[in-house]
Amino acid sequence: MSDPVVRPAEDAPALPIVGAPLDRVDGVPKVTGRARYAAEIEVPGAVHAVLVTSTIARGRVRQMDVAAVERMPGVLAVLTHENAPRLPGYERAAQWPASRIPTVLQNDAVHYNGQPIGVVVAEQLEQALEGARQLRVSYAVETPQLDFASAHEAPAETTHPFGVEPKETARGDVEAGLEQAVARVDATFVTPLQTHNPMEPHATIAVWEGDELTLYDSTQGIFNVRGAVARMFGIPPEHVRVISRYTGGGFGSKGGAWSSVFLAAMAARQVGRPVKLVLTRQQMFGPVGGRPRTVQRLTLGAKRDGTLTAIRHLVTANTSALEDWLEPSAIQTPMLYACPNVETDHTLVRMNIGSPTFMRAPGEATGTFALESAMDELAYALRLDPLELRLRNHADRDQLRDLPFSSKSLRECYAVAAERFGWAGRPLDPGSLREGYWDIGFGMATATYPARRMPGSALARMLPDGRAEVRAGSQEIGTGTYTVMTQIAADVLGLDPARVHFYLGDTTLPQNGVSAGSMTAASAGTAVHAAACALRTALAAMATADSRSPLYGVAEESLRAGDGHLFVESDPSRSDSYAAIVARNGGAPVEAKADARPGEESKRWSSHAFGAVFVEVRVDRDLGTIRVPRVVGAYAGGRILNAKTARSQLVGGIVWGVGMALMEETLVDPHSGRYVNADLAEYHVPTNADIGAIDVTFVEEHDPHVNPIGVKGLGEIGITGVTAAIANAVWHATRRRMRELPIRMR
Ligand code: MOS
């Protein structure tokens, strides 16, 4: 069967598919409930597991009254450190590179309040919940370390902290630079513990068939989970299948397998039934990471003209008693501004709280608060416009890595955002704008996040009806992965995006990395692009070698793709449809696979997304209420794959920045170590009513070096700089310098 319709190329969409503000391809399934999240997968015979968590912050579990709970209706098993099976990989977990240390009932130690210490499995969820509630536990209590300041006096011995690279940097001579300075800032900034609150809590359904395990998991990294679970249970990775077609937000907290994933698998094996384990909102405070507290000392020196002579950024952050996870708050500091003398260092202090982890822009979110606030202080000390100070210290080259930038459009971002905000006309002096009881202020900051990528693979397939399927084992964490991957493939193949079906979220698909570090678009995107190109090449080769094809004998380079066809660029009337090509070649789908690995580019170029963010704040003089009626951001992130989902990433990041500046704070009781505000009623994140106008502009940027598709990634840059811009605006409104988050006009 051949397709008789020959469409001229002029019918191809005028707007390129990549970049277009395409609606999310998974939008309808999501709003109609057809999109199934991990806990919603219907697995016949599944029973329910509920975590039992410690009520002390440090010590040992002495006794658990398991027998009483085992007798309760519907209870199938009560797992504790006494009866839980030994997991072959547990003892070695600490030695695996970048491995987390879960608490999986392998010993009686308690390291924080809320730590998993048991699992109750029952036929019904309510029975498991009641069993967990009734389980009597006695402890040998030790005094927990819950005070950051005293922990600070005895920093943790750490050799290979996980989370930052490098831990310290130095160039030039900071002391000499400070001597030369006519203006200095030396200030300490504090950011609090914070907890990820994705709408969907962590959830796992574990199904064993013999020694093969299937996990339906809410995760940012299906292959991370597969690897960790296989190692922990001592089984080959091929025996573990992880499925995650939709994840309801992760923000770093779902980057790998936490204790609950292993415990779900353990429980399922124990009871011989599929087991579903969903964390309660309260259980997400502690066992699945969070942002640590940071105390950051920033020292800046500058000449009269604002030129920086010295930067020192010393960070202290907490980790847990379990592992050495480091929030790399100084990560941007040696790169962001030109300066000959720069020193950064990080110190960890150990506390009896849950292990910290990646949380949207780990490092930059906290670090830009300190650095960009200190730059503002320096600007006022020099009586310079804060934007002008940044322009005078613009880094034309990455001095940390001594490399050129693959592209950098920060100056354009400053200009565009300043113009849209109306920065130029404002009074420079702080405390000079008032309206009724409102003190009004304006502030700005630089936004930055690195552009990196991981290896990825993809498979593209042309079906007999001219539709394409593309497969890559990535994840959809709400960012728009389904949509942008569909666009990339549709663009290469010249297909209507509605005729491309993209599959992700299954470890039976080609391997891809974790959806984190703003890397998915660049990583999986490059693989999808390569697979689609390979498929087009394969189809072109079939057509041009086939005497029955109108394209017979044409050189492949002269072909273009559009509207489901390959056609001769100089003579679009010579065209062949994909359906016809497939039909003439036996009618079986045509496939192509591609692997994409980071190349030499990352050694030759420094690649970062940059942006500028400007805010207006209003501070109620009597009540101390802070409002943020306006945020204007301009960002350069290489090629924008979808104007709508890209904007959505930036808006989301900015909203979180407002929350981080004004609301978010995880409170831990200093005596018991209990998480005090472990729910969405008391852990405050912004609601619509808290958010004013957000204006996001993308500065067009063509980066030929960063990766084959010119994409830098936008998942994290949006939160960076926002907290400092708000604190700087509060200073401008009130003459009060707020160096601790969340900002409170106490
Ligand atoms: Mo993100 S904090 O790299 O998931």
XYZ file of C-alpha atoms and ligand atoms in Angstrom:
750
model
C 0.000 0.000 0.000
C 1.378 3.372 -0.840
C 0.272 6.803 0.152
C -0.969 8.563 -3.002
C -1.162 11.997 -1.459
C 1.867 14.100 -2.223
C 1.846 17.213 -0.112
C 3.957 20.171 -1.131
C 6.474 21.285 1.437
C 4.776 24.658 1.751
C 2.175 22.877 3.852
C 4.765 22.313 6.542
C 4.009 24.355 9.629
C 5.392 27.877 9.384
C 6.357 27.811 13.037
C 9.100 25.326 13.785
C 7.818 22.655 16.114
C 10.729 23.009 18.481
C 10.259 26.162 20.497
C 6.533 26.396 19.856
C 4.349 26.795 22.933
C 2.776 23.384 22.392
C 0.246 22.338 25.029
C 1.480 19.499 27.180
C 0.873 16.232 25.373
C 0.066 14.716 28.777
C -2.195 17.604 29.761
C -5.488 15.891 28.982
C -4.549 12.589 30.670
C -3.495 14.547 33.728
C -6.588 16.688 34.113
C -8.926 13.798 33.330
C -7.224 11.461 35.792
C -6.124 8.983 33.149
C -2.490 9.648 34.033
C -1.700 7.129 36.752
C 0.819 7.942 39.431
C 2.696 5.216 41.282
C 0.204 4.645 44.090
C -2.699 4.646 41.633
C -1.501 1.660 39.635
C -3.966 -1.162 40.164
C -2.075 -4.279 41.106
C -4.330 -7.239 41.902
C -3.826 -8.611 45.391
C -1.796 -5.651 46.600
C -1.689 -5.146 50.357
C -0.630 -2.082 52.297
C 2.512 -1.224 54.195
C 2.852 1.641 56.642
C 6.122 2.874 58.088
C 6.638 2.973 61.819
C 8.914 5.878 62.673
C 11.019 6.622 65.710
C 9.844 9.032 68.379
C 13.337 9.781 69.671
C 16.173 11.489 67.818
C 19.080 9.390 68.996
C 19.591 6.089 70.717
C 18.609 2.475 70.208
C 15.383 0.594 69.833
C 15.188 -1.590 72.885
C 11.938 -3.443 72.414
C 8.975 -3.496 70.061
C 5.753 -5.244 71.038
C 5.333 -6.985 67.711
C 3.146 -9.834 68.929
C 0.305 -7.549 69.982
C 0.150 -5.922 66.563
C 0.455 -9.212 64.707
C -2.790 -10.283 66.346
C -4.675 -7.253 65.073
C -7.254 -7.743 62.295
C -5.818 -7.916 58.811
C -2.197 -7.553 59.879
C 0.061 -9.759 57.778
C 3.497 -8.846 59.054
C 5.313 -6.518 61.392
C 8.896 -5.976 60.307
C 11.458 -4.662 62.743
C 15.237 -4.723 63.008
C 14.875 -7.979 64.949
C 13.014 -9.971 62.340
C 13.758 -8.171 59.065
C 15.758 -10.146 56.527
C 19.394 -9.121 56.167
C 19.948 -7.169 52.967
C 23.174 -8.266 51.283
C 24.081 -4.796 50.033
C 23.483 -2.845 53.223
C 26.943 -2.992 54.754
C 28.530 -1.884 51.512
C 26.104 0.956 50.856
C 28.519 3.470 52.319
C 31.216 2.496 49.825
C 29.231 2.870 46.638
C 29.979 6.134 44.970
C 27.405 8.784 45.731
C 25.330 6.281 47.642
C 22.872 7.246 50.324
C 22.667 5.433 53.637
C 19.118 4.239 54.115
C 17.623 2.976 57.353
C 16.256 -0.427 56.432
C 15.857 -2.306 59.715
C 19.376 -3.749 59.656
C 20.212 -2.580 63.174
C 18.659 -0.956 66.223
C 20.248 2.492 65.841
C 18.119 5.622 65.774
C 19.710 8.696 64.195
C 16.775 11.111 63.990
C 13.213 11.535 65.106
C 10.970 10.162 62.387
C 13.408 7.528 61.155
C 11.792 4.349 59.814
C 12.151 1.650 62.492
C 9.442 -0.755 61.407
C 6.860 -1.650 58.792
C 3.334 -2.930 59.365
C 1.756 -4.789 56.461
C -1.983 -5.432 56.379
C -4.773 -6.288 53.998
C -6.312 -2.846 54.310
C -4.601 0.514 54.598
C -6.565 1.369 57.731
C -5.477 -1.869 59.385
C -1.838 -1.133 58.617
C -2.172 2.445 59.869
C -3.778 1.273 63.077
C -1.150 -1.417 63.561
C 1.632 1.134 63.121
C -0.117 3.451 65.573
C -0.512 0.716 68.197
C 3.024 -0.639 68.010
C 4.656 -0.070 71.401
C 8.345 0.762 71.218
C 10.816 1.326 74.005
C 14.165 2.975 73.509
C 17.558 3.451 75.083
C 17.666 7.203 74.689
C 20.831 9.176 74.026
C 21.183 12.938 73.903
C 20.736 14.108 70.332
C 22.744 16.867 68.671
C 20.053 19.279 67.583
C 21.809 22.594 68.001
C 23.562 23.883 64.910
C 25.690 26.378 66.782
C 27.235 23.875 69.175
C 27.553 21.286 66.407
C 29.460 23.969 64.539
C 32.117 23.996 67.215
C 32.935 20.378 66.430
C 32.667 20.042 62.655
C 32.175 16.584 61.211
C 35.246 14.708 60.030
C 34.538 14.274 56.373
C 36.755 13.057 53.628
C 34.423 12.661 50.683
C 31.311 14.683 51.238
C 28.667 13.945 48.649
C 26.859 16.731 46.909
C 29.551 19.211 45.957
C 32.430 19.373 43.550
C 34.802 20.907 44.470
C 34.550 21.313 48.247
C 37.028 24.177 48.302
C 38.583 26.490 45.760
C 41.260 29.156 45.932
C 42.880 31.556 43.536
C 45.057 34.587 44.143
C 45.446 36.039 47.609
C 42.235 37.050 49.339
C 43.947 38.858 52.222
C 45.993 40.958 49.798
C 42.825 41.650 47.821
C 41.062 42.858 50.960
C 44.010 45.163 51.719
C 43.619 46.818 48.346
C 39.882 47.318 48.826
C 38.356 50.679 49.671
C 35.016 49.074 50.460
C 34.467 45.793 52.232
C 31.495 43.697 53.181
C 31.825 41.004 55.800
C 28.487 39.484 56.661
C 26.923 36.203 57.682
C 23.830 34.832 56.003
C 21.603 32.060 57.279
C 19.192 29.812 55.429
C 16.971 27.381 57.336
C 16.142 23.733 57.001
C 13.583 23.288 54.268
C 11.543 20.316 53.159
C 10.470 19.378 49.652
C 6.722 19.271 49.377
C 5.858 17.808 45.996
C 2.122 17.330 45.646
C 2.604 13.583 45.313
C 4.267 11.972 48.311
C 6.851 9.250 47.801
C 5.066 6.030 46.897
C 6.128 2.562 45.858
C 4.303 -0.602 44.829
C 6.584 -3.637 44.929
C 5.722 -6.836 43.087
C 7.910 -9.934 43.200
C 7.554 -12.725 40.688
C 10.079 -15.342 41.764
C 13.336 -13.439 42.128
C 12.262 -10.707 39.747
C 11.017 -7.456 41.164
C 8.806 -4.798 39.610
C 8.581 -1.427 41.327
C 6.021 1.222 40.514
C 7.753 4.153 42.076
C 7.375 7.882 42.325
C 10.879 8.792 41.305
C 13.073 11.182 39.353
C 15.432 8.367 38.415
C 14.152 4.921 37.454
C 17.628 3.607 36.676
C 18.995 5.024 39.948
C 16.286 3.135 41.811
C 16.910 -0.023 39.815
C 20.628 0.081 40.549
C 20.240 0.822 44.236
C 17.598 -1.845 44.806
C 19.530 -4.472 42.851
C 22.665 -3.785 44.898
C 20.803 -3.757 48.175
C 19.040 -7.066 47.509
C 22.042 -8.617 45.795
C 20.196 -9.366 42.572
C 21.123 -8.484 38.984
C 19.758 -5.143 37.759
C 18.001 -6.998 34.922
C 15.835 -8.607 37.600
C 14.503 -5.249 38.705
C 12.058 -3.291 36.597
C 11.157 0.218 37.701
C 8.122 1.940 36.223
C 7.304 5.594 36.715
C 5.185 7.093 33.969
C 4.253 10.171 35.977
C 5.879 11.665 39.019
C 4.019 14.392 40.856
C 7.032 16.566 41.520
C 10.328 15.648 43.101
C 12.599 18.704 43.198
C 15.531 16.534 44.233
C 13.787 14.531 46.932
C 13.045 11.692 44.507
C 16.479 11.499 42.909
C 17.167 8.011 44.194
C 15.847 5.275 46.425
C 15.216 6.223 50.037
C 14.513 3.715 52.801
C 10.842 3.382 51.928
C 11.579 1.888 48.493
C 13.757 -0.867 49.938
C 11.267 -1.470 52.736
C 8.370 -1.846 50.284
C 10.360 -4.465 48.363
C 11.384 -6.191 51.595
C 7.794 -6.272 52.842
C 6.465 -7.628 49.543
C 8.954 -10.471 49.621
C 8.125 -11.155 53.250
C 4.370 -11.485 52.805
C 4.488 -12.966 49.314
C 2.064 -10.357 48.012
C 2.414 -7.090 46.121
C 2.849 -4.289 48.640
C 1.965 -0.630 48.343
C 3.780 1.842 50.573
C 2.870 5.530 50.488
C 4.471 8.058 52.801
C 2.190 10.330 54.726
C 2.893 14.039 54.392
C 4.367 13.971 57.902
C 6.711 11.144 56.942
C 8.181 13.272 54.191
C 9.831 15.387 56.882
C 13.004 13.465 57.639
C 13.168 10.163 55.757
C 13.337 11.584 52.228
C 15.730 14.510 52.451
C 15.440 18.238 52.649
C 17.570 21.324 52.352
C 20.060 21.657 55.211
C 20.582 24.762 57.275
C 23.415 26.919 55.986
C 25.440 29.619 57.670
C 27.457 31.489 55.086
C 30.102 34.090 55.738
C 30.656 36.326 52.756
C 33.593 38.717 52.580
C 33.903 41.052 49.620
C 36.398 43.759 48.826
C 36.247 46.295 45.994
C 38.035 49.314 44.624
C 36.337 52.712 44.421
C 35.059 51.930 40.920
C 33.417 48.759 42.178
C 35.965 46.331 40.771
C 36.118 43.309 43.054
C 39.490 42.686 44.679
C 38.516 39.763 46.903
C 35.722 37.274 47.501
C 35.634 34.784 50.318
C 32.648 32.493 50.778
C 32.748 30.128 53.745
C 29.801 27.792 54.137
C 28.760 25.683 57.076
C 25.862 23.312 56.510
C 24.407 20.495 58.505
C 24.367 16.899 57.509
C 22.833 13.948 59.346
C 24.329 11.346 61.642
C 23.992 8.870 58.783
C 25.972 10.392 55.954
C 28.020 13.322 54.693
C 25.792 15.251 52.348
C 26.974 18.747 51.590
C 24.943 21.692 50.337
C 27.393 23.342 47.926
C 26.354 26.934 48.613
C 29.606 28.444 47.330
C 29.354 26.591 44.028
C 28.645 29.663 41.892
C 30.926 32.052 43.707
C 34.293 31.431 41.978
C 32.590 31.578 38.554
C 30.008 34.324 38.698
C 32.110 37.502 38.858
C 35.535 38.495 37.634
C 37.910 38.665 40.573
C 41.591 37.718 40.948
C 41.388 36.645 44.587
C 38.707 34.143 45.548
C 38.424 31.529 48.249
C 35.536 29.181 48.962
C 35.157 26.390 51.464
C 32.468 24.199 52.959
C 32.257 22.667 56.418
C 29.776 20.072 57.577
C 28.237 19.778 60.993
C 26.511 16.632 62.093
C 23.035 16.724 63.577
C 20.393 14.176 64.527
C 17.962 15.046 61.770
C 17.152 13.329 58.501
C 19.826 13.337 55.816
C 19.748 16.449 53.654
C 19.721 16.117 49.893
C 19.424 17.891 46.582
C 16.661 20.470 46.626
C 15.943 22.621 43.602
C 19.217 24.332 42.706
C 21.154 22.688 45.538
C 23.974 25.118 46.187
C 22.841 28.017 44.048
C 19.478 28.520 45.772
C 21.134 29.092 49.141
C 24.445 30.405 47.796
C 22.994 33.162 45.635
C 21.093 34.430 48.661
C 24.397 35.131 50.392
C 26.477 36.225 47.412
C 23.840 38.381 45.773
C 22.847 39.991 49.063
C 26.492 40.762 49.804
C 26.915 42.288 46.338
C 23.972 44.560 47.111
C 25.570 45.601 50.392
C 28.775 46.348 48.539
C 26.913 48.423 45.962
C 25.342 50.578 48.655
C 28.678 50.870 50.468
C 30.134 52.276 47.239
C 26.992 54.252 46.422
C 26.796 52.412 43.126
C 23.713 51.113 41.406
C 23.574 47.359 42.267
C 23.127 46.533 38.591
C 26.071 48.734 37.627
C 28.252 46.931 40.205
C 27.447 43.637 38.558
C 28.160 44.953 35.091
C 31.544 46.251 36.242
C 32.408 42.788 37.507
C 30.968 40.809 34.626
C 33.024 37.642 34.062
C 33.840 37.343 30.381
C 35.523 34.035 31.095
C 35.059 31.320 33.703
C 37.992 32.026 35.997
C 37.345 28.949 38.124
C 37.882 26.511 35.280
C 39.902 28.939 33.166
C 37.643 28.312 30.205
C 35.580 30.435 27.851
C 31.820 30.295 28.206
C 30.137 28.296 25.454
C 27.715 31.204 25.361
C 26.787 33.869 27.856
C 23.992 36.367 27.503
C 23.926 37.735 31.019
C 24.417 41.343 29.915
C 21.351 41.019 27.679
C 19.397 39.473 30.560
C 20.285 42.411 32.823
C 19.276 44.883 30.123
C 16.006 43.206 29.189
C 14.864 42.624 32.764
C 15.887 46.104 33.922
C 13.979 47.649 31.036
C 10.848 45.599 31.592
C 10.971 46.281 35.318
C 11.596 50.000 35.013
C 14.763 49.874 37.128
C 16.300 53.065 35.796
C 13.878 55.618 37.168
C 13.793 54.595 40.804
C 15.237 56.615 43.693
C 18.568 55.115 44.727
C 18.292 55.897 48.419
C 16.718 53.212 50.560
C 13.627 54.106 52.548
C 12.464 56.752 50.141
C 9.324 55.240 48.645
C 6.102 55.109 50.601
C 2.453 54.619 49.869
C 0.097 54.640 52.841
C 1.452 52.159 55.341
C 3.605 50.453 52.712
C 7.335 50.987 52.429
C 8.221 50.186 48.847
C 11.548 48.887 47.593
C 13.220 47.481 44.513
C 15.927 44.863 44.406
C 17.747 42.766 41.893
C 20.066 39.787 41.682
C 21.849 37.559 39.199
C 20.509 34.076 38.488
C 22.755 31.238 37.435
C 22.788 27.484 37.015
C 25.205 25.171 35.198
C 24.335 23.477 31.915
C 25.460 19.878 32.004
C 24.291 16.607 30.593
C 24.413 12.900 31.207
C 24.522 9.962 28.815
C 21.188 9.035 27.317
C 19.779 6.614 24.791
C 16.654 6.555 22.693
C 14.850 4.382 20.216
C 12.766 5.812 17.376
C 10.400 3.744 15.279
C 8.367 4.578 12.188
C 5.070 2.706 12.085
C 3.315 1.521 8.906
C 0.696 4.284 9.208
C 3.338 7.008 9.238
C 3.188 7.682 12.938
C 6.342 7.502 14.998
C 7.079 6.071 18.409
C 10.041 7.247 20.410
C 11.255 5.594 23.601
C 13.676 6.796 26.225
C 13.814 5.692 29.850
C 13.628 9.181 31.280
C 11.035 10.548 33.696
C 8.185 13.061 33.641
C 8.376 14.946 36.909
C 6.002 17.675 35.819
C 8.511 19.657 33.799
C 7.188 18.760 30.346
C 9.482 15.919 29.305
C 6.788 14.086 27.342
C 6.045 17.269 25.469
C 9.506 18.529 24.584
C 10.755 15.071 23.582
C 7.734 14.743 21.314
C 8.582 18.112 19.786
C 12.235 17.231 19.194
C 11.318 13.998 17.409
C 8.462 15.596 15.457
C 10.762 18.367 14.308
C 13.468 16.038 13.017
C 10.999 13.721 11.321
C 8.787 16.445 9.931
C 5.710 15.070 11.639
C 2.778 16.690 13.326
C 3.517 16.236 17.055
C 0.140 14.505 17.330
C 1.626 11.734 15.167
C 4.542 11.135 17.514
C 4.091 9.050 20.626
C 6.810 9.342 23.244
C 7.306 6.701 25.949
C 9.320 7.120 29.132
C 9.399 5.918 32.714
C 10.288 2.241 32.379
C 13.667 0.574 32.820
C 12.859 -1.715 29.878
C 13.310 1.403 27.711
C 16.726 2.699 26.635
C 18.714 3.901 29.645
C 18.707 7.557 30.640
C 19.817 9.498 33.659
C 18.015 10.964 36.609
C 15.706 13.911 35.956
C 17.710 16.344 38.027
C 20.328 19.031 37.782
C 18.333 20.704 34.988
C 19.822 18.062 32.700
C 16.891 16.160 31.217
C 16.205 18.361 28.215
C 19.871 18.383 27.225
C 20.518 14.706 28.004
C 17.447 12.752 26.935
C 16.775 15.479 24.378
C 20.099 14.905 22.646
C 19.456 11.156 22.603
C 15.952 11.593 21.197
C 17.292 13.991 18.602
C 19.996 11.528 17.600
C 17.568 8.593 17.400
C 15.110 10.596 15.302
C 17.949 11.664 12.981
C 19.081 8.066 12.671
C 15.544 6.974 11.847
C 15.174 9.675 9.222
C 18.497 8.640 7.711
C 17.409 4.997 7.625
C 14.137 5.893 5.921
C 15.906 8.180 3.479
C 18.353 5.412 2.611
C 15.471 3.041 1.937
C 13.716 5.542 -0.319
C 16.715 6.724 -2.292
C 17.821 3.142 -2.984
C 14.373 2.072 -4.131
C 13.548 2.463 -7.823
C 9.849 2.609 -6.964
C 10.358 5.705 -4.845
C 10.057 9.211 -6.269
C 13.265 9.855 -4.337
C 15.209 7.129 -6.090
C 18.808 8.157 -6.642
C 18.556 11.434 -4.738
C 21.437 12.246 -2.382
C 20.291 12.115 1.234
C 21.687 15.583 1.945
C 19.236 17.099 -0.525
C 16.246 15.733 1.362
C 14.124 17.523 3.903
C 11.353 16.202 6.124
C 7.909 17.729 6.434
C 4.330 16.708 6.924
C 5.074 13.000 7.147
C 7.197 13.006 4.024
C 10.740 13.190 2.816
C 11.071 15.531 -0.133
C 13.743 17.050 -2.325
C 14.524 20.464 -0.970
C 14.983 22.043 -4.399
C 11.916 20.285 -5.842
C 9.304 19.606 -3.149
C 7.053 17.899 -5.700
C 9.441 14.951 -5.515
C 8.369 13.439 -2.252
C 7.747 10.108 -0.584
C 5.690 9.500 2.528
C 6.975 7.557 5.509
C 3.967 5.259 5.250
C 4.840 4.479 1.637
C 8.502 3.877 2.443
C 7.612 1.479 5.239
C 4.995 -0.286 3.078
C 7.399 -0.878 0.204
C 9.935 -2.341 2.600
C 7.809 -5.155 3.924
C 5.481 -3.149 6.124
C 7.306 -3.764 9.381
C 8.159 -0.763 11.546
C 11.558 0.765 10.847
C 13.717 1.361 13.895
C 16.802 3.288 14.855
C 18.567 3.571 18.182
C 21.047 6.157 19.326
C 23.296 6.684 22.299
C 24.325 10.192 23.193
C 27.186 10.843 25.560
C 28.649 14.121 26.699
C 31.594 14.866 24.451
C 34.688 16.977 24.725
C 32.581 20.120 24.863
C 32.418 20.155 28.642
C 36.212 20.192 28.828
C 36.591 23.012 26.324
C 33.784 25.256 27.452
C 32.133 26.415 30.608
C 28.387 26.258 30.153
C 25.833 27.955 32.338
C 22.390 29.408 32.031
C 22.214 32.965 33.336
C 19.481 35.352 34.231
C 18.580 38.558 36.000
C 15.729 38.961 38.428
C 14.184 42.209 39.651
C 11.513 42.488 42.320
C 9.319 45.042 43.971
C 8.414 44.533 47.601
C 5.985 46.288 49.843
C 6.562 46.107 53.575
C 3.779 47.026 55.966
C 5.367 49.506 58.348
C 3.061 48.557 61.227
C 2.635 44.830 60.761
C 5.856 43.786 59.075
C 3.946 41.973 56.336
C 5.987 41.613 53.164
C 4.342 41.424 49.754
C 5.983 40.862 46.414
C 3.671 42.455 43.875
C 6.080 42.158 40.938
C 8.893 39.909 39.794
C 10.574 40.423 36.438
C 13.086 37.871 35.220
C 15.020 37.539 31.987
C 16.846 34.314 31.295
C 19.178 32.885 28.688
C 19.134 29.119 28.615
C 20.213 28.285 25.103
C 17.529 26.928 22.796
C 14.058 27.026 24.284
C 12.292 23.798 23.375
C 8.788 24.887 24.313
C 7.976 28.480 25.153
C 5.085 27.453 27.388
C 6.665 24.693 29.470
C 9.896 26.716 29.691
C 8.058 29.712 31.063
C 6.258 27.409 33.455
C 9.591 26.169 34.826
C 10.758 29.727 35.440
C 7.487 30.832 37.007
C 7.582 27.786 39.289
C 11.160 28.525 40.288
C 10.363 32.170 41.015
C 7.312 31.234 43.081
C 9.512 28.904 45.091
C 12.028 31.724 45.475
C 9.303 33.890 46.981
C 8.378 31.057 49.330
C 12.014 30.516 50.266
C 12.464 34.208 50.953
C 9.350 34.746 53.016
C 7.836 31.506 54.271
C 9.608 28.190 54.055
C 11.245 26.828 57.166
C 11.295 23.359 58.663
C 11.158 23.590 62.421
C 12.726 20.918 64.585
C 12.031 20.775 68.295
C 15.399 21.403 69.984
C 14.783 18.790 72.696
C 13.021 15.908 70.992
C 14.150 16.443 67.419
C 10.561 16.156 66.238
C 9.621 17.930 63.050
C 7.205 20.510 64.410
C 5.510 21.792 61.258
C 5.372 18.592 59.261
C 2.311 19.297 57.152
C 1.102 21.729 54.534
C -0.974 23.667 57.045
C 2.113 24.709 58.978
C 4.962 24.346 56.503
C 4.129 27.401 54.480
C 4.509 27.568 50.739
C 3.017 30.344 48.631
C -0.575 30.124 47.478
C -1.889 32.049 44.489
C -2.862 34.922 46.775
C 0.780 35.280 47.873
C 2.074 35.716 44.349
C 1.875 38.908 42.342
C 2.709 39.512 38.696
C 5.526 37.384 37.323
C 7.054 38.493 34.058
C 9.442 36.020 32.429
C 11.345 36.756 29.231
C 13.793 34.515 27.423
C 16.785 36.129 25.822
C 17.459 34.371 22.542
C 20.687 32.471 22.714
C 22.326 30.176 20.160
C 24.933 28.011 21.774
C 26.746 25.888 19.216
C 28.983 24.264 21.817
C 26.964 23.232 24.838
C 25.478 20.084 23.235
C 24.127 19.043 19.830
C 20.703 20.583 20.454
C 21.927 23.824 22.052
C 19.812 23.378 25.184
C 20.964 24.516 28.626
C 18.096 23.429 30.897
C 15.773 25.588 32.952
C 14.535 23.509 35.863
C 16.539 25.186 38.550
C 17.746 28.620 37.538
C 14.347 30.174 38.310
C 14.726 29.862 42.070
C 18.258 31.293 42.073
C 18.715 34.942 42.929
C 15.086 35.469 43.919
C 15.659 35.396 47.678
C 18.493 37.919 47.418
C 16.485 40.182 45.109
C 13.691 40.191 47.705
C 16.048 40.815 50.634
C 17.704 43.593 48.638
C 14.314 45.109 47.906
C 13.403 44.926 51.595
C 16.588 46.867 52.335
C 15.676 49.406 49.681
C 12.190 49.718 51.192
C 13.134 49.832 54.858
C 16.922 50.296 55.302
C 16.906 46.986 57.109
C 19.369 44.370 55.889
C 17.792 40.936 56.222
C 20.456 38.260 56.285
C 18.403 35.330 57.492
C 15.684 33.396 55.707
C 12.791 33.359 55.875
C 12.760 37.152 56.130
C 10.780 38.362 59.097
C 10.529 42.024 60.083
C 10.987 41.258 63.753
Mo 17.061 18.626 41.229
S 17.466 19.362 43.099
O 18.657 18.402 40.686
O 16.109 17.324 41.356
